[in-house]
């Protein structure tokens, strides 16, 4: 049944990760020396106020963005030096993604979307695995539908199934419940938690919803590009409390404005975000 | 609103450029056609003025105005030689000179006649005084005695000849060596609008070109101070019946009209191709504006939400189109000048030397170019602009990517079918009821529009089928390419429709060419009984002596000389075929329907069925005709034959032909080889006998057929070339549509990249989508082209029976080219798609 993760096995890690946008007066240090490890089978939530660098961290970990310095490992593979073709293969075979929105290809059916990474690799799924996955996400009766015919929750569950289909080393979620109502969001998070527990799937998720973070095993708090705290076995109340504290602690008003004005990622979880 | 329009234009430079390209190429074609024909017309006008400016009056046979119809015979009505002295004696005449002309060719270093199949090769008498009739000496002098010639400066230059040296010429007899004593120009031009001109001393020209010793014309300069009209009247009083006096002004007018007529046809043909290019361009512009309006739904909705009226939205789109049209028009005009230069260089390569003056850009060209660019673009943008006005303000708040549900499109089906039907009816009217070019053009256009209207309904099933092998072979990228090509059928179909127009016309011309070639080949097989067909490669008369030479060969059984002369019947100029009527059926299979050709040996004439019908005569009737040199004659109709077998309408026996015509020119000789002589030996013997006559060749039936095929192919090739631009524009349209689609699908592409699609796979996916659009266009185009070809062949069945031949090889090649071109058209959009920044694509905005 569930694989038991040993403390030494690490699915992904970052060492002294720095990401700088711009230069001179407009320089923004989105990540400022981040060290973090994600043990196999763990479900980690990354939280932090707007502009704290949480999305940047996720993008660097997933090989979508290149850090200014420091290194990232997926399993044993150092990915910071890889070329585009190798990174693409890495994403295809060893990483799963769930984004906040636009997770599916509109011209493909739910089933085709789920199989997409496998088909891109020219591989077939392990016997029974896809079936089990489809039953787990509860999409058996919607497989032949196109995304436009699925509800938001069904779309995100399809995305989750796609992310899990290749049995990746690690699944990254970027505000996966951001566009869902609380019930659909809860369903998805429950699904992620059970895949971590039952299948030993490593999951890293960025969120700013304390309720979402409470589904994780561990919450990592980020502020000003640094890890400022960690919390094991979180609850929504404790996370909320910690976040309030964090936001008060760092947001001198003009500093936040300056960051918002120059941060190229301002759209991501920035002040304009309805949930922020 | 203006600010929004201007900023919108500036923000999309690439889109602007690609859309403008469709306008630019169309306008360039229009402008280039005008500039070229205007320039040529001015050059001809210059030549006409220079020549006419050198004389004041011309005495000529009545009714022989500017006539560009070239016959095989140089025999025509003449002015009696005795008239020259009488004219010279008229009071007020300062100088009168006779003109005699005929065919004369210069032989080049390779032993071939200069000019080839192209412009005429003329021989003239040198004027008694330089400058007379516009002839000016550039180097050396005019010929004054036998064995001397002067040549137009263009030929002297291009052939690298030297004044004072010996050259070889061919003028009605065997090869001759003569001395080149001068090079001449005609006013500002170095040759007569492309024609090669050899000048001989008067007596020699008369001997060579005038079998009766009479003149073509007499040209007159009047004395200074004399009243032109008075002198003209005096001259008119001395000339005989059938001869008239015209002033140089009249000559200029006549010639100008004739040139304008010929150039008008040329210009109309070029403009027709320009029209096709513009027609294709319209599809591209409609499509681009439709896509951009769709992509800017939120922008328009926001404008509406903050108080912009429908009219303002409409104006905004139309102004954008207007600016684009004007810009395209301007650039197109500039490109048109380049195109005209290119075309002129092409004409020069064919020997049509135009004076090296600048190109003539008339204000009309600029106005038409700009107006065409503006009107076409704005008209094409109207439908998308109307769609933009229907965007509701609330759409600013909704998420953009709401897929439009596929409509059943009954309205489209009805409208498309109706327009197609109207097109077909117009085509039938044009073809069967002689509705003219307008009905044909309109009909073809309507069919294209109708099919274009229907094409979105066809796009999904057709692409679905065409895409199947691609999806099978390439897996997920092929599947995605196929899905992408089907997801917006209207867009795919409109893009493909632009290609359909070009390919449809190419297919039509291809089918017509193949059918024509096959049918001409059939006709040769059915009609030609001769072993060798001997004639000039330049459509000129050949010496009758060749017939005797060939008949004297031991290898030949028969060398049947064929003559072709002009005559007048019911005030129309017709051609008369003179042949030994006893033997003509030995070389041509002629189906006689009434009477008998045998009787022609005793006199009389035979008519083709169609000529008999046209002239309203039947067997036994008498035909009143007039020959240029020998005047009126009455001929009895002794036979009626099927003119579809042999392409001449009037036939008499050689013996009588020689009575009616003074010159003895032959245009072809049909040779039958003697029994037991192999084709190779026969050909060898005939070739040897023809060695003395450059430009005269003997072709066996295969060669005749190949020659005909080559001529058809040449025309087909030319038309392909001119249609090429329309096809290039269509492919620009594919690039444009795909580039816009890629822009629209940035997030989707980013997602594909994020979940592991490699750049190569992305590029491949876009390229195959491009190929699918391209193949769809070619499929529709070939369908329409086949239909047009079939329709024309059916319509011609009565007058000119054609065997419908579908050039499968060529059509298959077209599909292959479409695939390759589709790949090429996809290169740029594919690169853009592969460069999509994954991060920007997947982060929520």
PDB file of N, CA, C and O in Angstrom, chain A residues 21 59 64-65 84 88 91-92 97 99-108 112 116-117 119-121 146 148 162 174 179 265 267-268, chain B residues 401 403 460 471 475-477 479-480 483-484 486-487 747-749 751-759 761 837-839 842-845:
ATOM      1  N   UNK A  21      15.573  40.203 -10.062  1.00  0.00           N
ATOM      2  CA  UNK A  21      14.997  40.826 -11.251  1.00  0.00           C
ATOM      3  C   UNK A  21      15.526  42.244 -11.372  1.00  0.00           C
ATOM      4  O   UNK A  21      15.649  42.948 -10.388  1.00  0.00           O
ATOM      5  N   UNK A  59       8.473  28.309  -9.465  1.00  0.00           N
ATOM      6  CA  UNK A  59       8.905  28.278 -10.868  1.00  0.00           C
ATOM      7  C   UNK A  59      10.346  27.821 -11.008  1.00  0.00           C
ATOM      8  O   UNK A  59      10.688  27.099 -11.940  1.00  0.00           O
ATOM      9  N   UNK A  64      10.830  26.017 -14.595  1.00  0.00           N
ATOM     10  CA  UNK A  64      10.165  26.944 -15.500  1.00  0.00           C
ATOM     11  C   UNK A  64      10.912  28.266 -15.565  1.00  0.00           C
ATOM     12  O   UNK A  64      10.751  29.046 -16.498  1.00  0.00           O
ATOM     13  N   UNK A  65      11.698  28.545 -14.550  1.00  0.00           N
ATOM     14  CA  UNK A  65      12.441  29.799 -14.488  1.00  0.00           C
ATOM     15  C   UNK A  65      13.851  29.464 -14.007  1.00  0.00           C
ATOM     16  O   UNK A  65      14.050  28.459 -13.330  1.00  0.00           O
ATOM     17  N   UNK A  84      17.166  23.660 -22.642  1.00  0.00           N
ATOM     18  CA  UNK A  84      15.720  23.658 -22.793  1.00  0.00           C
ATOM     19  C   UNK A  84      15.176  22.256 -23.084  1.00  0.00           C
ATOM     20  O   UNK A  84      14.172  21.842 -22.514  1.00  0.00           O
ATOM     21  N   UNK A  88      12.665  20.282 -20.713  1.00  0.00           N
ATOM     22  CA  UNK A  88      11.356  19.882 -21.226  1.00  0.00           C
ATOM     23  C   UNK A  88      11.101  18.417 -20.908  1.00  0.00           C
ATOM     24  O   UNK A  88      10.031  18.043 -20.430  1.00  0.00           O
ATOM     25  N   UNK A  91      10.377  17.998 -17.269  1.00  0.00           N
ATOM     26  CA  UNK A  91       9.005  18.385 -16.909  1.00  0.00           C
ATOM     27  C   UNK A  91       8.012  17.314 -17.348  1.00  0.00           C
ATOM     28  O   UNK A  91       7.053  17.014 -16.659  1.00  0.00           O
ATOM     29  N   UNK A  92       8.311  16.764 -18.532  1.00  0.00           N
ATOM     30  CA  UNK A  92       7.392  15.785 -19.108  1.00  0.00           C
ATOM     31  C   UNK A  92       7.366  14.502 -18.276  1.00  0.00           C
ATOM     32  O   UNK A  92       6.309  13.955 -17.992  1.00  0.00           O
ATOM     33  N   UNK A  97       2.239  19.216 -13.070  1.00  0.00           N
ATOM     34  CA  UNK A  97       1.823  20.591 -12.801  1.00  0.00           C
ATOM     35  C   UNK A  97       0.325  20.693 -12.627  1.00  0.00           C
ATOM     36  O   UNK A  97      -0.445  20.082 -13.360  1.00  0.00           O
ATOM     37  N   UNK A  99      -1.997  24.198 -12.443  1.00  0.00           N
ATOM     38  CA  UNK A  99      -1.971  25.658 -12.363  1.00  0.00           C
ATOM     39  C   UNK A  99      -3.293  26.168 -11.806  1.00  0.00           C
ATOM     40  O   UNK A  99      -4.254  25.420 -11.623  1.00  0.00           O
ATOM     41  N   UNK A 100      -3.343  27.492 -11.605  1.00  0.00           N
ATOM     42  CA  UNK A 100      -4.568  28.087 -11.060  1.00  0.00           C
ATOM     43  C   UNK A 100      -5.696  28.028 -12.091  1.00  0.00           C
ATOM     44  O   UNK A 100      -6.831  27.748 -11.774  1.00  0.00           O
ATOM     45  N   UNK A 101      -5.336  28.314 -13.353  1.00  0.00           N
ATOM     46  CA  UNK A 101      -6.357  28.333 -14.396  1.00  0.00           C
ATOM     47  C   UNK A 101      -5.722  27.849 -15.693  1.00  0.00           C
ATOM     48  O   UNK A 101      -4.513  27.716 -15.797  1.00  0.00           O
ATOM     49  N   UNK A 102      -6.548  27.614 -16.650  1.00  0.00           N
ATOM     50  CA  UNK A 102      -6.116  27.172 -17.966  1.00  0.00           C
ATOM     51  C   UNK A 102      -5.152  26.003 -17.876  1.00  0.00           C
ATOM     52  O   UNK A 102      -4.001  26.068 -18.263  1.00  0.00           O
ATOM     53  N   UNK A 103      -5.671  24.945 -17.330  1.00  0.00           N
ATOM     54  CA  UNK A 103      -4.866  23.758 -17.112  1.00  0.00           C
ATOM     55  C   UNK A 103      -4.973  22.741 -18.227  1.00  0.00           C
ATOM     56  O   UNK A 103      -4.181  21.831 -18.303  1.00  0.00           O
ATOM     57  N   UNK A 104      -6.027  22.908 -19.079  1.00  0.00           N
ATOM     58  CA  UNK A 104      -6.319  21.848 -20.045  1.00  0.00           C
ATOM     59  C   UNK A 104      -6.296  22.387 -21.465  1.00  0.00           C
ATOM     60  O   UNK A 104      -6.535  23.570 -21.696  1.00  0.00           O
ATOM     61  N   UNK A 105      -6.003  21.490 -22.395  1.00  0.00           N
ATOM     62  CA  UNK A 105      -6.030  21.860 -23.817  1.00  0.00           C
ATOM     63  C   UNK A 105      -7.483  21.750 -24.285  1.00  0.00           C
ATOM     64  O   UNK A 105      -8.083  20.673 -24.208  1.00  0.00           O
ATOM     65  N   UNK A 106      -8.051  22.866 -24.759  1.00  0.00           N
ATOM     66  CA  UNK A 106      -9.492  22.878 -25.034  1.00  0.00           C
ATOM     67  C   UNK A 106      -9.925  21.926 -26.145  1.00  0.00           C
ATOM     68  O   UNK A 106     -11.075  21.520 -26.195  1.00  0.00           O
ATOM     69  N   UNK A 107      -9.011  21.575 -27.049  1.00  0.00           N
ATOM     70  CA  UNK A 107      -9.413  20.723 -28.167  1.00  0.00           C
ATOM     71  C   UNK A 107      -9.363  19.240 -27.816  1.00  0.00           C
ATOM     72  O   UNK A 107      -9.803  18.412 -28.603  1.00  0.00           O
ATOM     73  N   UNK A 108      -8.805  18.914 -26.643  1.00  0.00           N
ATOM     74  CA  UNK A 108      -8.695  17.497 -26.278  1.00  0.00           C
ATOM     75  C   UNK A 108      -9.744  17.142 -25.228  1.00  0.00           C
ATOM     76  O   UNK A 108     -10.143  17.979 -24.420  1.00  0.00           O
ATOM     77  N   UNK A 112      -7.940  12.488 -23.065  1.00  0.00           N
ATOM     78  CA  UNK A 112      -6.758  12.842 -23.853  1.00  0.00           C
ATOM     79  C   UNK A 112      -5.855  13.810 -23.094  1.00  0.00           C
ATOM     80  O   UNK A 112      -4.630  13.745 -23.187  1.00  0.00           O
ATOM     81  N   UNK A 116      -1.940  13.262 -21.965  1.00  0.00           N
ATOM     82  CA  UNK A 116      -1.089  14.132 -22.785  1.00  0.00           C
ATOM     83  C   UNK A 116       0.416  13.973 -22.540  1.00  0.00           C
ATOM     84  O   UNK A 116       1.175  13.733 -23.493  1.00  0.00           O
ATOM     85  N   UNK A 117       0.897  14.064 -21.263  1.00  0.00           N
ATOM     86  CA  UNK A 117       2.354  13.957 -21.066  1.00  0.00           C
ATOM     87  C   UNK A 117       2.885  12.596 -21.504  1.00  0.00           C
ATOM     88  O   UNK A 117       3.966  12.502 -22.088  1.00  0.00           O
ATOM     89  N   UNK A 119       1.636  10.711 -23.886  1.00  0.00           N
ATOM     90  CA  UNK A 119       1.643  10.649 -25.343  1.00  0.00           C
ATOM     91  C   UNK A 119       2.750  11.499 -25.928  1.00  0.00           C
ATOM     92  O   UNK A 119       3.319  11.154 -26.962  1.00  0.00           O
ATOM     93  N   UNK A 120       3.035  12.639 -25.263  1.00  0.00           N
ATOM     94  CA  UNK A 120       4.145  13.477 -25.738  1.00  0.00           C
ATOM     95  C   UNK A 120       5.451  12.707 -25.647  1.00  0.00           C
ATOM     96  O   UNK A 120       6.345  12.875 -26.469  1.00  0.00           O
ATOM     97  N   UNK A 121       5.544  11.847 -24.622  1.00  0.00           N
ATOM     98  CA  UNK A 121       6.764  11.073 -24.449  1.00  0.00           C
ATOM     99  C   UNK A 121       6.742   9.802 -25.292  1.00  0.00           C
ATOM    100  O   UNK A 121       7.730   9.089 -25.377  1.00  0.00           O
ATOM    101  N   UNK A 146     -15.097  17.507 -23.477  1.00  0.00           N
ATOM    102  CA  UNK A 146     -14.037  18.500 -23.632  1.00  0.00           C
ATOM    103  C   UNK A 146     -14.085  19.447 -22.443  1.00  0.00           C
ATOM    104  O   UNK A 146     -15.119  19.560 -21.781  1.00  0.00           O
ATOM    105  N   UNK A 148     -14.544  22.507 -22.023  1.00  0.00           N
ATOM    106  CA  UNK A 148     -15.624  23.499 -21.944  1.00  0.00           C
ATOM    107  C   UNK A 148     -16.910  22.876 -21.409  1.00  0.00           C
ATOM    108  O   UNK A 148     -17.813  23.587 -20.983  1.00  0.00           O
ATOM    109  N   UNK A 162      -3.831  14.411 -14.747  1.00  0.00           N
ATOM    110  CA  UNK A 162      -2.754  14.535 -15.714  1.00  0.00           C
ATOM    111  C   UNK A 162      -1.404  14.644 -14.998  1.00  0.00           C
ATOM    112  O   UNK A 162      -0.414  14.034 -15.405  1.00  0.00           O
ATOM    113  N   UNK A 174       0.330  25.536  -8.424  1.00  0.00           N
ATOM    114  CA  UNK A 174       0.437  26.984  -8.295  1.00  0.00           C
ATOM    115  C   UNK A 174      -0.965  27.536  -8.062  1.00  0.00           C
ATOM    116  O   UNK A 174      -1.709  27.741  -9.010  1.00  0.00           O
ATOM    117  N   UNK A 179      -9.229  29.313  -8.371  1.00  0.00           N
ATOM    118  CA  UNK A 179     -10.428  29.650  -9.129  1.00  0.00           C
ATOM    119  C   UNK A 179     -11.628  28.781  -8.765  1.00  0.00           C
ATOM    120  O   UNK A 179     -12.616  28.769  -9.471  1.00  0.00           O
ATOM    121  N   UNK A 265       6.432  40.094 -11.419  1.00  0.00           N
ATOM    122  CA  UNK A 265       5.456  39.059 -11.122  1.00  0.00           C
ATOM    123  C   UNK A 265       4.271  39.620 -10.369  1.00  0.00           C
ATOM    124  O   UNK A 265       3.538  38.899  -9.714  1.00  0.00           O
ATOM    125  N   UNK A 267       1.524  40.392 -11.046  1.00  0.00           N
ATOM    126  CA  UNK A 267       0.225  39.789 -11.305  1.00  0.00           C
ATOM    127  C   UNK A 267      -0.005  38.562 -10.423  1.00  0.00           C
ATOM    128  O   UNK A 267      -1.132  38.234 -10.094  1.00  0.00           O
ATOM    129  N   UNK A 268       1.091  37.924 -10.070  1.00  0.00           N
ATOM    130  CA  UNK A 268       0.940  36.670  -9.354  1.00  0.00           C
ATOM    131  C   UNK A 268       0.740  36.899  -7.875  1.00  0.00           C
ATOM    132  O   UNK A 268       1.670  37.230  -7.144  1.00  0.00           O
TER     133      UNK A 268
ATOM    134  N   UNK B 401     -12.089  33.627 -23.112  1.00  0.00           N
ATOM    135  CA  UNK B 401     -12.043  32.429 -23.943  1.00  0.00           C
ATOM    136  C   UNK B 401     -13.321  31.608 -23.870  1.00  0.00           C
ATOM    137  O   UNK B 401     -13.299  30.444 -23.538  1.00  0.00           O
ATOM    138  N   UNK B 403     -15.692  29.665 -25.820  1.00  0.00           N
ATOM    139  CA  UNK B 403     -15.717  29.163 -27.189  1.00  0.00           C
ATOM    140  C   UNK B 403     -17.111  29.349 -27.781  1.00  0.00           C
ATOM    141  O   UNK B 403     -18.106  29.094 -27.122  1.00  0.00           O
ATOM    142  N   UNK B 460     -14.611  21.329 -41.556  1.00  0.00           N
ATOM    143  CA  UNK B 460     -14.495  20.365 -40.477  1.00  0.00           C
ATOM    144  C   UNK B 460     -14.413  18.925 -41.009  1.00  0.00           C
ATOM    145  O   UNK B 460     -13.452  18.218 -40.711  1.00  0.00           O
ATOM    146  N   UNK B 471      -2.561  12.483 -38.061  1.00  0.00           N
ATOM    147  CA  UNK B 471      -2.746  12.135 -36.655  1.00  0.00           C
ATOM    148  C   UNK B 471      -2.232  10.726 -36.381  1.00  0.00           C
ATOM    149  O   UNK B 471      -1.596  10.464 -35.370  1.00  0.00           O
ATOM    150  N   UNK B 475       1.091  10.935 -34.142  1.00  0.00           N
ATOM    151  CA  UNK B 475       0.663  10.858 -32.752  1.00  0.00           C
ATOM    152  C   UNK B 475       0.071  12.176 -32.291  1.00  0.00           C
ATOM    153  O   UNK B 475      -0.593  12.873 -33.035  1.00  0.00           O
ATOM    154  N   UNK B 476       0.416  12.535 -31.061  1.00  0.00           N
ATOM    155  CA  UNK B 476      -0.286  13.629 -30.406  1.00  0.00           C
ATOM    156  C   UNK B 476      -0.113  14.969 -31.123  1.00  0.00           C
ATOM    157  O   UNK B 476      -1.041  15.761 -31.206  1.00  0.00           O
ATOM    158  N   UNK B 477       1.097  15.226 -31.700  1.00  0.00           N
ATOM    159  CA  UNK B 477       1.249  16.534 -32.376  1.00  0.00           C
ATOM    160  C   UNK B 477       0.355  16.599 -33.588  1.00  0.00           C
ATOM    161  O   UNK B 477      -0.244  17.622 -33.886  1.00  0.00           O
ATOM    162  N   UNK B 479      -2.405  14.940 -33.994  1.00  0.00           N
ATOM    163  CA  UNK B 479      -3.781  15.021 -33.510  1.00  0.00           C
ATOM    164  C   UNK B 479      -4.124  16.455 -33.126  1.00  0.00           C
ATOM    165  O   UNK B 479      -5.189  16.968 -33.463  1.00  0.00           O
ATOM    166  N   UNK B 480      -3.184  17.096 -32.418  1.00  0.00           N
ATOM    167  CA  UNK B 480      -3.418  18.482 -32.020  1.00  0.00           C
ATOM    168  C   UNK B 480      -3.489  19.390 -33.242  1.00  0.00           C
ATOM    169  O   UNK B 480      -4.309  20.306 -33.301  1.00  0.00           O
ATOM    170  N   UNK B 483      -6.867  18.907 -34.706  1.00  0.00           N
ATOM    171  CA  UNK B 483      -7.891  19.548 -33.874  1.00  0.00           C
ATOM    172  C   UNK B 483      -7.837  21.064 -34.018  1.00  0.00           C
ATOM    173  O   UNK B 483      -8.860  21.736 -34.097  1.00  0.00           O
ATOM    174  N   UNK B 484      -6.615  21.604 -34.039  1.00  0.00           N
ATOM    175  CA  UNK B 484      -6.471  23.053 -34.144  1.00  0.00           C
ATOM    176  C   UNK B 484      -7.007  23.572 -35.465  1.00  0.00           C
ATOM    177  O   UNK B 484      -7.596  24.641 -35.535  1.00  0.00           O
ATOM    178  N   UNK B 486      -9.399  22.316 -37.044  1.00  0.00           N
ATOM    179  CA  UNK B 486     -10.858  22.168 -37.081  1.00  0.00           C
ATOM    180  C   UNK B 486     -11.564  23.068 -36.077  1.00  0.00           C
ATOM    181  O   UNK B 486     -12.760  23.256 -36.149  1.00  0.00           O
ATOM    182  N   UNK B 487     -10.819  23.599 -35.102  1.00  0.00           N
ATOM    183  CA  UNK B 487     -11.492  24.245 -33.981  1.00  0.00           C
ATOM    184  C   UNK B 487     -12.188  25.526 -34.387  1.00  0.00           C
ATOM    185  O   UNK B 487     -13.158  25.930 -33.757  1.00  0.00           O
ATOM    186  N   UNK B 747      -1.285  30.863 -24.174  1.00  0.00           N
ATOM    187  CA  UNK B 747      -1.396  30.154 -22.895  1.00  0.00           C
ATOM    188  C   UNK B 747      -1.427  28.644 -23.120  1.00  0.00           C
ATOM    189  O   UNK B 747      -0.815  27.874 -22.384  1.00  0.00           O
ATOM    190  N   UNK B 748      -2.172  28.260 -24.143  1.00  0.00           N
ATOM    191  CA  UNK B 748      -2.279  26.843 -24.450  1.00  0.00           C
ATOM    192  C   UNK B 748      -0.908  26.267 -24.822  1.00  0.00           C
ATOM    193  O   UNK B 748      -0.530  25.180 -24.383  1.00  0.00           O
ATOM    194  N   UNK B 749      -0.178  27.047 -25.635  1.00  0.00           N
ATOM    195  CA  UNK B 749       1.156  26.592 -26.024  1.00  0.00           C
ATOM    196  C   UNK B 749       2.060  26.511 -24.805  1.00  0.00           C
ATOM    197  O   UNK B 749       2.858  25.574 -24.660  1.00  0.00           O
ATOM    198  N   UNK B 751       1.132  25.940 -21.770  1.00  0.00           N
ATOM    199  CA  UNK B 751       0.738  24.768 -20.990  1.00  0.00           C
ATOM    200  C   UNK B 751       1.344  23.498 -21.596  1.00  0.00           C
ATOM    201  O   UNK B 751       1.894  22.652 -20.888  1.00  0.00           O
ATOM    202  N   UNK B 752       1.254  23.403 -22.920  1.00  0.00           N
ATOM    203  CA  UNK B 752       1.824  22.232 -23.594  1.00  0.00           C
ATOM    204  C   UNK B 752       3.314  22.127 -23.306  1.00  0.00           C
ATOM    205  O   UNK B 752       3.839  21.046 -23.039  1.00  0.00           O
ATOM    206  N   UNK B 753       3.985  23.287 -23.348  1.00  0.00           N
ATOM    207  CA  UNK B 753       5.416  23.290 -23.069  1.00  0.00           C
ATOM    208  C   UNK B 753       5.657  22.887 -21.608  1.00  0.00           C
ATOM    209  O   UNK B 753       6.586  22.145 -21.308  1.00  0.00           O
ATOM    210  N   UNK B 754       4.811  23.392 -20.696  1.00  0.00           N
ATOM    211  CA  UNK B 754       5.009  23.117 -19.282  1.00  0.00           C
ATOM    212  C   UNK B 754       4.845  21.627 -18.979  1.00  0.00           C
ATOM    213  O   UNK B 754       5.594  21.069 -18.189  1.00  0.00           O
ATOM    214  N   UNK B 755       3.887  20.991 -19.642  1.00  0.00           N
ATOM    215  CA  UNK B 755       3.692  19.576 -19.334  1.00  0.00           C
ATOM    216  C   UNK B 755       4.582  18.690 -20.198  1.00  0.00           C
ATOM    217  O   UNK B 755       4.404  17.484 -20.226  1.00  0.00           O
ATOM    218  N   UNK B 756       5.513  19.292 -20.932  1.00  0.00           N
ATOM    219  CA  UNK B 756       6.545  18.468 -21.546  1.00  0.00           C
ATOM    220  C   UNK B 756       6.554  18.374 -23.044  1.00  0.00           C
ATOM    221  O   UNK B 756       7.192  17.478 -23.599  1.00  0.00           O
ATOM    222  N   UNK B 757       5.878  19.277 -23.748  1.00  0.00           N
ATOM    223  CA  UNK B 757       6.002  19.254 -25.210  1.00  0.00           C
ATOM    224  C   UNK B 757       7.300  19.977 -25.561  1.00  0.00           C
ATOM    225  O   UNK B 757       7.548  21.082 -25.079  1.00  0.00           O
ATOM    226  N   UNK B 758       8.117  19.349 -26.370  1.00  0.00           N
ATOM    227  CA  UNK B 758       9.394  19.968 -26.714  1.00  0.00           C
ATOM    228  C   UNK B 758       9.158  21.037 -27.778  1.00  0.00           C
ATOM    229  O   UNK B 758       8.125  21.071 -28.424  1.00  0.00           O
ATOM    230  N   UNK B 759      10.147  21.911 -27.934  1.00  0.00           N
ATOM    231  CA  UNK B 759      10.028  22.962 -28.960  1.00  0.00           C
ATOM    232  C   UNK B 759       9.804  22.346 -30.333  1.00  0.00           C
ATOM    233  O   UNK B 759       9.028  22.829 -31.132  1.00  0.00           O
ATOM    234  N   UNK B 761       8.389  19.537 -31.040  1.00  0.00           N
ATOM    235  CA  UNK B 761       7.013  19.047 -31.179  1.00  0.00           C
ATOM    236  C   UNK B 761       6.047  20.207 -31.418  1.00  0.00           C
ATOM    237  O   UNK B 761       5.110  20.094 -32.195  1.00  0.00           O
ATOM    238  N   UNK B 837       7.135  31.976 -24.022  1.00  0.00           N
ATOM    239  CA  UNK B 837       7.719  31.916 -22.694  1.00  0.00           C
ATOM    240  C   UNK B 837       6.753  31.161 -21.787  1.00  0.00           C
ATOM    241  O   UNK B 837       5.663  31.623 -21.493  1.00  0.00           O
ATOM    242  N   UNK B 838       7.200  29.970 -21.371  1.00  0.00           N
ATOM    243  CA  UNK B 838       6.324  29.086 -20.600  1.00  0.00           C
ATOM    244  C   UNK B 838       5.784  29.800 -19.374  1.00  0.00           C
ATOM    245  O   UNK B 838       4.605  29.738 -19.048  1.00  0.00           O
ATOM    246  N   UNK B 839       6.664  30.528 -18.706  1.00  0.00           N
ATOM    247  CA  UNK B 839       6.308  31.148 -17.447  1.00  0.00           C
ATOM    248  C   UNK B 839       5.199  32.175 -17.604  1.00  0.00           C
ATOM    249  O   UNK B 839       4.227  32.197 -16.860  1.00  0.00           O
ATOM    250  N   UNK B 842       1.801  30.506 -18.329  1.00  0.00           N
ATOM    251  CA  UNK B 842       1.057  29.743 -17.325  1.00  0.00           C
ATOM    252  C   UNK B 842       0.707  30.564 -16.088  1.00  0.00           C
ATOM    253  O   UNK B 842      -0.106  30.139 -15.282  1.00  0.00           O
ATOM    254  N   UNK B 843       1.335  31.724 -15.925  1.00  0.00           N
ATOM    255  CA  UNK B 843       0.961  32.517 -14.757  1.00  0.00           C
ATOM    256  C   UNK B 843      -0.326  33.270 -15.071  1.00  0.00           C
ATOM    257  O   UNK B 843      -0.527  33.740 -16.176  1.00  0.00           O
ATOM    258  N   UNK B 844      -1.195  33.344 -14.074  1.00  0.00           N
ATOM    259  CA  UNK B 844      -2.510  33.916 -14.291  1.00  0.00           C
ATOM    260  C   UNK B 844      -2.405  35.432 -14.383  1.00  0.00           C
ATOM    261  O   UNK B 844      -1.703  36.043 -13.598  1.00  0.00           O
ATOM    262  N   UNK B 845      -3.088  35.984 -15.377  1.00  0.00           N
ATOM    263  CA  UNK B 845      -3.056  37.446 -15.448  1.00  0.00           C
ATOM    264  C   UNK B 845      -4.354  38.037 -14.934  1.00  0.00           C
ATOM    265  O   UNK B 845      -5.270  37.315 -14.572  1.00  0.00           O
TER     266      UNK B 845
END
